[in-house]
Amino acid sequence: MPSTDDRDTRTAMIRGIWLVCPACGQGRMFAGYLKVRTECDACGQELHHARVDDGPAYFTLSLVVAVVFPLFAVVYSAFDPEPLWVALGMMAFATALALVLLPRVKGLFIGLQWAKRLHGF
Ligand SMILES: [Zn+2]
């Protein structure tokens, strides 16, 4: 069984957040918004082993809720806004935040799997 000591977990996860290959940090991890490349175009590391399922979606949802809910208190205490505009604004902000975070969280998960040699990595 190969050792996991030669792969730095922290570096791999940070590279995943930046959407680059966990092995070399140069090639792109995704072919589209969330589609993982078969292999890194810089170093050839196979990336198709990634199996993250719904983990990134749940984690992203938790992060978005942790940011948006306190914002309601800030907005209502600082201003006296119309509830409809607050609801529309928060929905737009939450959607944009989720769209920005989701690929980064997925990259983080893939970096972790690569560093721990999970699923054939
Ligand atoms: Zn690479």
mmCIF file of N, CA and C and ligand atoms in Angstrom:
data_model
loop_
_atom_site.group_PDB
_atom_site.id
_atom_site.type_symbol
_atom_site.label_atom_id
_atom_site.label_comp_id
_atom_site.label_asym_id
_atom_site.label_seq_id
_atom_site.Cartn_x
_atom_site.Cartn_y
_atom_site.Cartn_z
ATOM 1 N N MET A 1 0.853 -1.186 0.000
ATOM 2 C CA MET A 1 0.000 0.000 0.000
ATOM 3 C C MET A 1 0.890 1.237 0.000
ATOM 4 N N PRO A 2 0.645 2.172 -0.914
ATOM 5 C CA PRO A 2 1.484 3.361 -0.984
ATOM 6 C C PRO A 2 1.279 4.274 0.227
ATOM 7 N N SER A 3 2.329 4.940 0.588
ATOM 8 C CA SER A 3 2.276 5.869 1.705
ATOM 9 C C SER A 3 1.601 7.165 1.276
ATOM 10 N N THR A 4 0.901 7.810 2.230
ATOM 11 C CA THR A 4 0.289 9.110 1.929
ATOM 12 C C THR A 4 1.190 10.251 2.359
ATOM 13 N N ASP A 5 2.373 9.908 2.911
ATOM 14 C CA ASP A 5 3.249 10.938 3.433
ATOM 15 C C ASP A 5 3.843 11.823 2.345
ATOM 16 N N ASP A 6 3.961 11.296 1.120
ATOM 17 C CA ASP A 6 4.606 12.067 0.068
ATOM 18 C C ASP A 6 3.659 13.083 -0.574
ATOM 19 N N ARG A 7 2.410 13.105 -0.187
ATOM 20 C CA ARG A 7 1.454 14.067 -0.738
ATOM 21 C C ARG A 7 0.970 14.985 0.379
ATOM 22 N N ASP A 8 1.262 16.272 0.235
ATOM 23 C CA ASP A 8 0.893 17.243 1.255
ATOM 24 C C ASP A 8 -0.592 17.587 1.116
ATOM 25 N N THR A 9 -1.358 17.202 2.127
ATOM 26 C CA THR A 9 -2.808 17.387 2.089
ATOM 27 C C THR A 9 -3.190 18.864 1.994
ATOM 28 N N ARG A 10 -2.551 19.689 2.801
ATOM 29 C CA ARG A 10 -2.888 21.111 2.836
ATOM 30 C C ARG A 10 -2.637 21.767 1.479
ATOM 31 N N THR A 11 -1.485 21.493 0.892
ATOM 32 C CA THR A 11 -1.158 22.066 -0.414
ATOM 33 C C THR A 11 -2.139 21.596 -1.479
ATOM 34 N N ALA A 12 -2.473 20.291 -1.442
ATOM 35 C CA ALA A 12 -3.403 19.742 -2.434
ATOM 36 C C ALA A 12 -4.775 20.391 -2.306
ATOM 37 N N MET A 13 -5.232 20.604 -1.078
ATOM 38 C CA MET A 13 -6.554 21.214 -0.876
ATOM 39 C C MET A 13 -6.543 22.683 -1.306
ATOM 40 N N ILE A 14 -5.469 23.396 -1.028
ATOM 41 C CA ILE A 14 -5.374 24.795 -1.454
ATOM 42 C C ILE A 14 -5.341 24.886 -2.975
ATOM 43 N N ARG A 15 -4.594 23.983 -3.600
ATOM 44 C CA ARG A 15 -4.583 23.957 -5.069
ATOM 45 C C ARG A 15 -5.981 23.675 -5.606
ATOM 46 N N GLY A 16 -6.716 22.800 -4.925
ATOM 47 C CA GLY A 16 -8.089 22.521 -5.344
ATOM 48 C C GLY A 16 -8.973 23.744 -5.255
ATOM 49 N N ILE A 17 -8.807 24.535 -4.205
ATOM 50 C CA ILE A 17 -9.589 25.774 -4.066
ATOM 51 C C ILE A 17 -9.295 26.706 -5.234
ATOM 52 N N TRP A 18 -8.059 26.707 -5.718
ATOM 53 C CA TRP A 18 -7.676 27.554 -6.851
ATOM 54 C C TRP A 18 -7.965 26.888 -8.191
ATOM 55 N N LEU A 19 -8.623 25.720 -8.152
ATOM 56 C CA LEU A 19 -9.102 25.016 -9.350
ATOM 57 C C LEU A 19 -7.970 24.514 -10.232
ATOM 58 N N VAL A 20 -6.834 24.207 -9.620
ATOM 59 C CA VAL A 20 -5.720 23.659 -10.392
ATOM 60 C C VAL A 20 -5.400 22.263 -9.884
ATOM 61 N N CYS A 21 -4.624 21.552 -10.670
ATOM 62 C CA CYS A 21 -4.251 20.164 -10.381
ATOM 63 C C CYS A 21 -3.624 20.052 -8.983
ATOM 64 N N PRO A 22 -4.091 19.090 -8.159
ATOM 65 C CA PRO A 22 -3.517 18.942 -6.821
ATOM 66 C C PRO A 22 -2.075 18.442 -6.835
ATOM 67 N N ALA A 23 -1.659 17.812 -7.931
ATOM 68 C CA ALA A 23 -0.305 17.261 -7.998
ATOM 69 C C ALA A 23 0.731 18.326 -8.367
ATOM 70 N N CYS A 24 0.448 19.112 -9.413
ATOM 71 C CA CYS A 24 1.461 20.057 -9.897
ATOM 72 C C CYS A 24 1.087 21.528 -9.651
ATOM 73 N N GLY A 25 -0.179 21.817 -9.491
ATOM 74 C CA GLY A 25 -0.591 23.205 -9.270
ATOM 75 C C GLY A 25 -0.556 24.056 -10.530
ATOM 76 N N GLN A 26 -0.356 23.429 -11.692
ATOM 77 C CA GLN A 26 -0.245 24.181 -12.946
ATOM 78 C C GLN A 26 -1.463 23.980 -13.848
ATOM 79 N N GLY A 27 -1.798 22.722 -14.117
ATOM 80 C CA GLY A 27 -2.901 22.426 -15.026
ATOM 81 C C GLY A 27 -4.253 22.683 -14.387
ATOM 82 N N ARG A 28 -5.257 22.926 -15.225
ATOM 83 C CA ARG A 28 -6.600 23.180 -14.721
ATOM 84 C C ARG A 28 -7.269 21.864 -14.313
ATOM 85 N N MET A 29 -8.085 21.929 -13.258
ATOM 86 C CA MET A 29 -8.748 20.739 -12.740
ATOM 87 C C MET A 29 -10.047 20.433 -13.477
ATOM 88 N N PHE A 30 -10.742 21.470 -13.921
ATOM 89 C CA PHE A 30 -12.059 21.280 -14.524
ATOM 90 C C PHE A 30 -12.037 21.617 -16.005
ATOM 91 N N ALA A 31 -12.846 20.839 -16.766
ATOM 92 C CA ALA A 31 -12.989 21.105 -18.195
ATOM 93 C C ALA A 31 -14.108 22.116 -18.439
ATOM 94 N N GLY A 32 -15.028 22.221 -17.512
ATOM 95 C CA GLY A 32 -16.124 23.184 -17.599
ATOM 96 C C GLY A 32 -16.341 23.790 -16.229
ATOM 97 N N TYR A 33 -17.589 24.053 -15.908
ATOM 98 C CA TYR A 33 -17.874 24.641 -14.590
ATOM 99 C C TYR A 33 -17.583 23.645 -13.470
ATOM 100 N N LEU A 34 -18.060 22.398 -13.612
ATOM 101 C CA LEU A 34 -17.839 21.389 -12.579
ATOM 102 C C LEU A 34 -17.321 20.064 -13.123
ATOM 103 N N LYS A 35 -17.150 19.943 -14.435
ATOM 104 C CA LYS A 35 -16.714 18.681 -15.025
ATOM 105 C C LYS A 35 -15.205 18.513 -14.831
ATOM 106 N N VAL A 36 -14.849 17.439 -14.140
ATOM 107 C CA VAL A 36 -13.440 17.184 -13.844
ATOM 108 C C VAL A 36 -12.748 16.671 -15.101
ATOM 109 N N ARG A 37 -11.559 17.186 -15.384
ATOM 110 C CA ARG A 37 -10.771 16.712 -16.521
ATOM 111 C C ARG A 37 -10.362 15.262 -16.309
ATOM 112 N N THR A 38 -10.186 14.542 -17.395
ATOM 113 C CA THR A 38 -9.725 13.159 -17.313
ATOM 114 C C THR A 38 -8.332 13.112 -16.716
ATOM 115 N N GLU A 39 -7.466 14.021 -17.163
ATOM 116 C CA GLU A 39 -6.114 14.108 -16.613
ATOM 117 C C GLU A 39 -5.630 15.545 -16.700
ATOM 118 N N CYS A 40 -4.638 15.847 -15.900
ATOM 119 C CA CYS A 40 -4.069 17.194 -15.884
ATOM 120 C C CYS A 40 -3.378 17.467 -17.223
ATOM 121 N N ASP A 41 -3.629 18.643 -17.796
ATOM 122 C CA ASP A 41 -3.008 18.965 -19.072
ATOM 123 C C ASP A 41 -1.560 19.436 -18.917
ATOM 124 N N ALA A 42 -1.089 19.590 -17.690
ATOM 125 C CA ALA A 42 0.300 20.007 -17.475
ATOM 126 C C ALA A 42 1.204 18.828 -17.081
ATOM 127 N N CYS A 43 0.742 18.005 -16.137
ATOM 128 C CA CYS A 43 1.611 16.924 -15.641
ATOM 129 C C CYS A 43 1.100 15.527 -15.976
ATOM 130 N N GLY A 44 -0.130 15.413 -16.467
ATOM 131 C CA GLY A 44 -0.671 14.108 -16.837
ATOM 132 C C GLY A 44 -1.294 13.337 -15.688
ATOM 133 N N GLN A 45 -1.357 13.908 -14.495
ATOM 134 C CA GLN A 45 -1.991 13.247 -13.352
ATOM 135 C C GLN A 45 -3.444 12.913 -13.700
ATOM 136 N N GLU A 46 -3.816 11.654 -13.509
ATOM 137 C CA GLU A 46 -5.201 11.258 -13.767
ATOM 138 C C GLU A 46 -6.122 11.890 -12.722
ATOM 139 N N LEU A 47 -7.140 12.578 -13.172
ATOM 140 C CA LEU A 47 -8.071 13.244 -12.261
ATOM 141 C C LEU A 47 -9.448 12.599 -12.274
ATOM 142 N N HIS A 48 -9.649 11.645 -13.193
ATOM 143 C CA HIS A 48 -10.982 11.044 -13.326
ATOM 144 C C HIS A 48 -11.361 10.162 -12.153
ATOM 145 N N HIS A 49 -10.438 9.913 -11.221
ATOM 146 C CA HIS A 49 -10.736 9.088 -10.051
ATOM 147 C C HIS A 49 -11.604 9.824 -9.034
ATOM 148 N N ALA A 50 -11.731 11.136 -9.188
ATOM 149 C CA ALA A 50 -12.452 11.933 -8.200
ATOM 150 C C ALA A 50 -13.894 11.453 -8.060
ATOM 151 N N ARG A 51 -14.302 11.199 -6.813
ATOM 152 C CA ARG A 51 -15.679 10.789 -6.501
ATOM 153 C C ARG A 51 -16.150 11.631 -5.329
ATOM 154 N N VAL A 52 -16.687 12.793 -5.605
ATOM 155 C CA VAL A 52 -17.070 13.679 -4.509
ATOM 156 C C VAL A 52 -18.565 13.661 -4.234
ATOM 157 N N ASP A 53 -19.357 13.127 -5.152
ATOM 158 C CA ASP A 53 -20.813 13.012 -4.974
ATOM 159 C C ASP A 53 -21.436 14.347 -4.540
ATOM 160 N N ASP A 54 -22.237 14.319 -3.466
ATOM 161 C CA ASP A 54 -22.955 15.532 -3.049
ATOM 162 C C ASP A 54 -22.229 16.315 -1.964
ATOM 163 N N GLY A 55 -21.046 15.859 -1.566
ATOM 164 C CA GLY A 55 -20.314 16.527 -0.488
ATOM 165 C C GLY A 55 -20.109 18.017 -0.712
ATOM 166 N N PRO A 56 -19.577 18.418 -1.879
ATOM 167 C CA PRO A 56 -19.373 19.848 -2.111
ATOM 168 C C PRO A 56 -20.670 20.655 -2.081
ATOM 169 N N ALA A 57 -21.760 20.081 -2.559
ATOM 170 C CA ALA A 57 -23.033 20.808 -2.556
ATOM 171 C C ALA A 57 -23.512 21.062 -1.127
ATOM 172 N N TYR A 58 -23.440 20.040 -0.278
ATOM 173 C CA TYR A 58 -23.861 20.219 1.120
ATOM 174 C C TYR A 58 -22.956 21.213 1.838
ATOM 175 N N PHE A 59 -21.651 21.102 1.616
ATOM 176 C CA PHE A 59 -20.709 21.996 2.283
ATOM 177 C C PHE A 59 -20.902 23.435 1.811
ATOM 178 N N THR A 60 -21.117 23.613 0.506
ATOM 179 C CA THR A 60 -21.360 24.947 -0.040
ATOM 180 C C THR A 60 -22.638 25.540 0.540
ATOM 181 N N LEU A 61 -23.682 24.736 0.622
ATOM 182 C CA LEU A 61 -24.943 25.207 1.206
ATOM 183 C C LEU A 61 -24.725 25.680 2.638
ATOM 184 N N SER A 62 -23.966 24.925 3.417
ATOM 185 C CA SER A 62 -23.693 25.306 4.806
ATOM 186 C C SER A 62 -22.948 26.636 4.874
ATOM 187 N N LEU A 63 -21.974 26.810 3.983
ATOM 188 C CA LEU A 63 -21.208 28.060 3.970
ATOM 189 C C LEU A 63 -22.092 29.240 3.591
ATOM 190 N N VAL A 64 -22.932 29.059 2.591
ATOM 191 C CA VAL A 64 -23.800 30.149 2.137
ATOM 192 C C VAL A 64 -24.779 30.539 3.245
ATOM 193 N N VAL A 65 -25.354 29.561 3.910
ATOM 194 C CA VAL A 65 -26.285 29.843 5.009
ATOM 195 C C VAL A 65 -25.568 30.565 6.146
ATOM 196 N N ALA A 66 -24.339 30.157 6.439
ATOM 197 C CA ALA A 66 -23.576 30.778 7.520
ATOM 198 C C ALA A 66 -23.244 32.233 7.214
ATOM 199 N N VAL A 67 -23.188 32.593 5.939
ATOM 200 C CA VAL A 67 -22.902 33.983 5.557
ATOM 201 C C VAL A 67 -24.188 34.787 5.422
ATOM 202 N N VAL A 68 -25.210 34.218 4.805
ATOM 203 C CA VAL A 68 -26.418 34.974 4.467
ATOM 204 C C VAL A 68 -27.290 35.243 5.700
ATOM 205 N N PHE A 69 -27.461 34.265 6.576
ATOM 206 C CA PHE A 69 -28.352 34.480 7.724
ATOM 207 C C PHE A 69 -27.904 35.642 8.603
ATOM 208 N N PRO A 70 -26.630 35.744 8.977
ATOM 209 C CA PRO A 70 -26.223 36.914 9.765
ATOM 210 C C PRO A 70 -26.392 38.229 9.004
ATOM 211 N N LEU A 71 -26.325 38.172 7.675
ATOM 212 C CA LEU A 71 -26.517 39.389 6.887
ATOM 213 C C LEU A 71 -27.913 39.972 7.065
ATOM 214 N N PHE A 72 -28.910 39.105 7.277
ATOM 215 C CA PHE A 72 -30.261 39.609 7.532
ATOM 216 C C PHE A 72 -30.263 40.519 8.753
ATOM 217 N N ALA A 73 -29.616 40.085 9.813
ATOM 218 C CA ALA A 73 -29.564 40.885 11.040
ATOM 219 C C ALA A 73 -28.839 42.201 10.798
ATOM 220 N N VAL A 74 -27.750 42.159 10.050
ATOM 221 C CA VAL A 74 -26.979 43.377 9.768
ATOM 222 C C VAL A 74 -27.813 44.342 8.938
ATOM 223 N N VAL A 75 -28.454 43.831 7.910
ATOM 224 C CA VAL A 75 -29.240 44.690 7.015
ATOM 225 C C VAL A 75 -30.412 45.313 7.766
ATOM 226 N N TYR A 76 -31.115 44.508 8.558
ATOM 227 C CA TYR A 76 -32.289 45.040 9.261
ATOM 228 C C TYR A 76 -31.907 45.960 10.407
ATOM 229 N N SER A 77 -30.747 45.766 11.010
ATOM 230 C CA SER A 77 -30.350 46.662 12.092
ATOM 231 C C SER A 77 -29.751 47.957 11.563
ATOM 232 N N ALA A 78 -29.101 47.907 10.410
ATOM 233 C CA ALA A 78 -28.465 49.105 9.861
ATOM 234 C C ALA A 78 -29.439 49.948 9.043
ATOM 235 N N PHE A 79 -30.369 49.293 8.391
ATOM 236 C CA PHE A 79 -31.332 50.010 7.545
ATOM 237 C C PHE A 79 -32.732 49.582 7.964
ATOM 238 N N ASP A 80 -33.717 50.187 7.358
ATOM 239 C CA ASP A 80 -35.088 49.739 7.572
ATOM 240 C C ASP A 80 -35.670 49.414 6.203
ATOM 241 N N PRO A 81 -35.192 48.320 5.592
ATOM 242 C CA PRO A 81 -35.534 48.057 4.196
ATOM 243 C C PRO A 81 -36.912 47.420 4.024
ATOM 244 N N GLU A 82 -37.404 47.508 2.796
ATOM 245 C CA GLU A 82 -38.630 46.813 2.412
ATOM 246 C C GLU A 82 -38.320 45.314 2.356
ATOM 247 N N PRO A 83 -39.103 44.478 3.042
ATOM 248 C CA PRO A 83 -38.802 43.037 3.092
ATOM 249 C C PRO A 83 -38.686 42.383 1.717
ATOM 250 N N LEU A 84 -39.501 42.821 0.757
ATOM 251 C CA LEU A 84 -39.432 42.218 -0.574
ATOM 252 C C LEU A 84 -38.059 42.435 -1.199
ATOM 253 N N TRP A 85 -37.508 43.648 -1.073
ATOM 254 C CA TRP A 85 -36.199 43.936 -1.654
ATOM 255 C C TRP A 85 -35.089 43.185 -0.938
ATOM 256 N N VAL A 86 -35.254 43.037 0.378
ATOM 257 C CA VAL A 86 -34.265 42.255 1.124
ATOM 258 C C VAL A 86 -34.290 40.802 0.661
ATOM 259 N N ALA A 87 -35.482 40.251 0.505
ATOM 260 C CA ALA A 87 -35.603 38.857 0.070
ATOM 261 C C ALA A 87 -35.007 38.674 -1.319
ATOM 262 N N LEU A 88 -35.331 39.564 -2.241
ATOM 263 C CA LEU A 88 -34.797 39.457 -3.600
ATOM 264 C C LEU A 88 -33.276 39.632 -3.612
ATOM 265 N N GLY A 89 -32.795 40.591 -2.857
ATOM 266 C CA GLY A 89 -31.349 40.831 -2.803
ATOM 267 C C GLY A 89 -30.598 39.671 -2.197
ATOM 268 N N MET A 90 -31.133 39.113 -1.129
ATOM 269 C CA MET A 90 -30.471 37.986 -0.468
ATOM 270 C C MET A 90 -30.492 36.738 -1.351
ATOM 271 N N MET A 91 -31.597 36.546 -2.081
ATOM 272 C CA MET A 91 -31.645 35.394 -2.984
ATOM 273 C C MET A 91 -30.583 35.528 -4.074
ATOM 274 N N ALA A 92 -30.458 36.718 -4.628
ATOM 275 C CA ALA A 92 -29.454 36.936 -5.675
ATOM 276 C C ALA A 92 -28.047 36.764 -5.112
ATOM 277 N N PHE A 93 -27.807 37.325 -3.925
ATOM 278 C CA PHE A 93 -26.490 37.205 -3.308
ATOM 279 C C PHE A 93 -26.166 35.753 -2.967
ATOM 280 N N ALA A 94 -27.139 35.036 -2.402
ATOM 281 C CA ALA A 94 -26.910 33.636 -2.031
ATOM 282 C C ALA A 94 -26.631 32.786 -3.269
ATOM 283 N N THR A 95 -27.356 33.050 -4.344
ATOM 284 C CA THR A 95 -27.137 32.299 -5.578
ATOM 285 C C THR A 95 -25.743 32.567 -6.137
ATOM 286 N N ALA A 96 -25.366 33.843 -6.192
ATOM 287 C CA ALA A 96 -24.039 34.189 -6.708
ATOM 288 C C ALA A 96 -22.936 33.592 -5.840
ATOM 289 N N LEU A 97 -23.112 33.663 -4.536
ATOM 290 C CA LEU A 97 -22.106 33.111 -3.614
ATOM 291 C C LEU A 97 -21.977 31.597 -3.797
ATOM 292 N N ALA A 98 -23.106 30.914 -3.939
ATOM 293 C CA ALA A 98 -23.069 29.459 -4.141
ATOM 294 C C ALA A 98 -22.381 29.110 -5.457
ATOM 295 N N LEU A 99 -22.648 29.883 -6.507
ATOM 296 C CA LEU A 99 -22.029 29.607 -7.803
ATOM 297 C C LEU A 99 -20.516 29.826 -7.759
ATOM 298 N N VAL A 100 -20.072 30.780 -6.975
ATOM 299 C CA VAL A 100 -18.632 31.029 -6.849
ATOM 300 C C VAL A 100 -17.974 29.950 -5.989
ATOM 301 N N LEU A 101 -18.645 29.562 -4.909
ATOM 302 C CA LEU A 101 -18.037 28.626 -3.955
ATOM 303 C C LEU A 101 -18.048 27.173 -4.420
ATOM 304 N N LEU A 102 -19.088 26.753 -5.125
ATOM 305 C CA LEU A 102 -19.257 25.329 -5.432
ATOM 306 C C LEU A 102 -18.052 24.698 -6.141
ATOM 307 N N PRO A 103 -17.521 25.274 -7.238
ATOM 308 C CA PRO A 103 -16.358 24.635 -7.857
ATOM 309 C C PRO A 103 -15.132 24.638 -6.953
ATOM 310 N N ARG A 104 -14.983 25.665 -6.131
ATOM 311 C CA ARG A 104 -13.834 25.726 -5.231
ATOM 312 C C ARG A 104 -13.918 24.662 -4.133
ATOM 313 N N VAL A 105 -15.124 24.460 -3.617
ATOM 314 C CA VAL A 105 -15.305 23.417 -2.601
ATOM 315 C C VAL A 105 -15.113 22.041 -3.234
ATOM 316 N N LYS A 106 -15.591 21.869 -4.460
ATOM 317 C CA LYS A 106 -15.375 20.594 -5.146
ATOM 318 C C LYS A 106 -13.882 20.371 -5.370
ATOM 319 N N GLY A 107 -13.161 21.407 -5.755
ATOM 320 C CA GLY A 107 -11.714 21.308 -5.927
ATOM 321 C C GLY A 107 -11.018 20.945 -4.631
ATOM 322 N N LEU A 108 -11.497 21.518 -3.531
ATOM 323 C CA LEU A 108 -10.937 21.205 -2.212
ATOM 324 C C LEU A 108 -11.139 19.720 -1.900
ATOM 325 N N PHE A 109 -12.322 19.194 -2.154
ATOM 326 C CA PHE A 109 -12.612 17.779 -1.912
ATOM 327 C C PHE A 109 -11.702 16.892 -2.775
ATOM 328 N N ILE A 110 -11.536 17.259 -4.041
ATOM 329 C CA ILE A 110 -10.702 16.457 -4.945
ATOM 330 C C ILE A 110 -9.240 16.507 -4.491
ATOM 331 N N GLY A 111 -8.787 17.655 -4.050
ATOM 332 C CA GLY A 111 -7.430 17.770 -3.523
ATOM 333 C C GLY A 111 -7.221 16.862 -2.320
ATOM 334 N N LEU A 112 -8.225 16.812 -1.446
ATOM 335 C CA LEU A 112 -8.147 15.935 -0.274
ATOM 336 C C LEU A 112 -8.108 14.468 -0.702
ATOM 337 N N GLN A 113 -8.969 14.094 -1.651
ATOM 338 C CA GLN A 113 -8.984 12.704 -2.123
ATOM 339 C C GLN A 113 -7.655 12.337 -2.775
ATOM 340 N N TRP A 114 -7.112 13.252 -3.553
ATOM 341 C CA TRP A 114 -5.825 12.982 -4.203
ATOM 342 C C TRP A 114 -4.726 12.792 -3.150
ATOM 343 N N ALA A 115 -4.685 13.677 -2.153
ATOM 344 C CA ALA A 115 -3.627 13.611 -1.136
ATOM 345 C C ALA A 115 -3.722 12.332 -0.311
ATOM 346 N N LYS A 116 -4.934 11.857 -0.075
ATOM 347 C CA LYS A 116 -5.131 10.644 0.737
ATOM 348 C C LYS A 116 -5.211 9.382 -0.119
ATOM 349 N N ARG A 117 -4.986 9.541 -1.429
ATOM 350 C CA ARG A 117 -4.995 8.398 -2.375
ATOM 351 C C ARG A 117 -6.312 7.619 -2.319
ATOM 352 N N LEU A 118 -7.403 8.341 -2.266
ATOM 353 C CA LEU A 118 -8.707 7.704 -2.241
ATOM 354 C C LEU A 118 -9.208 7.445 -3.658
ATOM 355 N N HIS A 119 -10.036 6.452 -3.825
ATOM 356 C CA HIS A 119 -10.729 6.161 -5.081
ATOM 357 C C HIS A 119 -9.785 5.950 -6.258
ATOM 358 N N GLY A 120 -8.602 5.404 -6.040
ATOM 359 C CA GLY A 120 -7.693 5.088 -7.137
ATOM 360 C C GLY A 120 -6.659 6.153 -7.433
ATOM 361 N N PHE A 121 -6.683 7.270 -6.735
ATOM 362 C CA PHE A 121 -5.659 8.290 -6.951
ATOM 363 C C PHE A 121 -4.298 7.752 -6.548
HETATM 364 ZN ZN ZN B 1 -0.937 18.451 -12.858
#
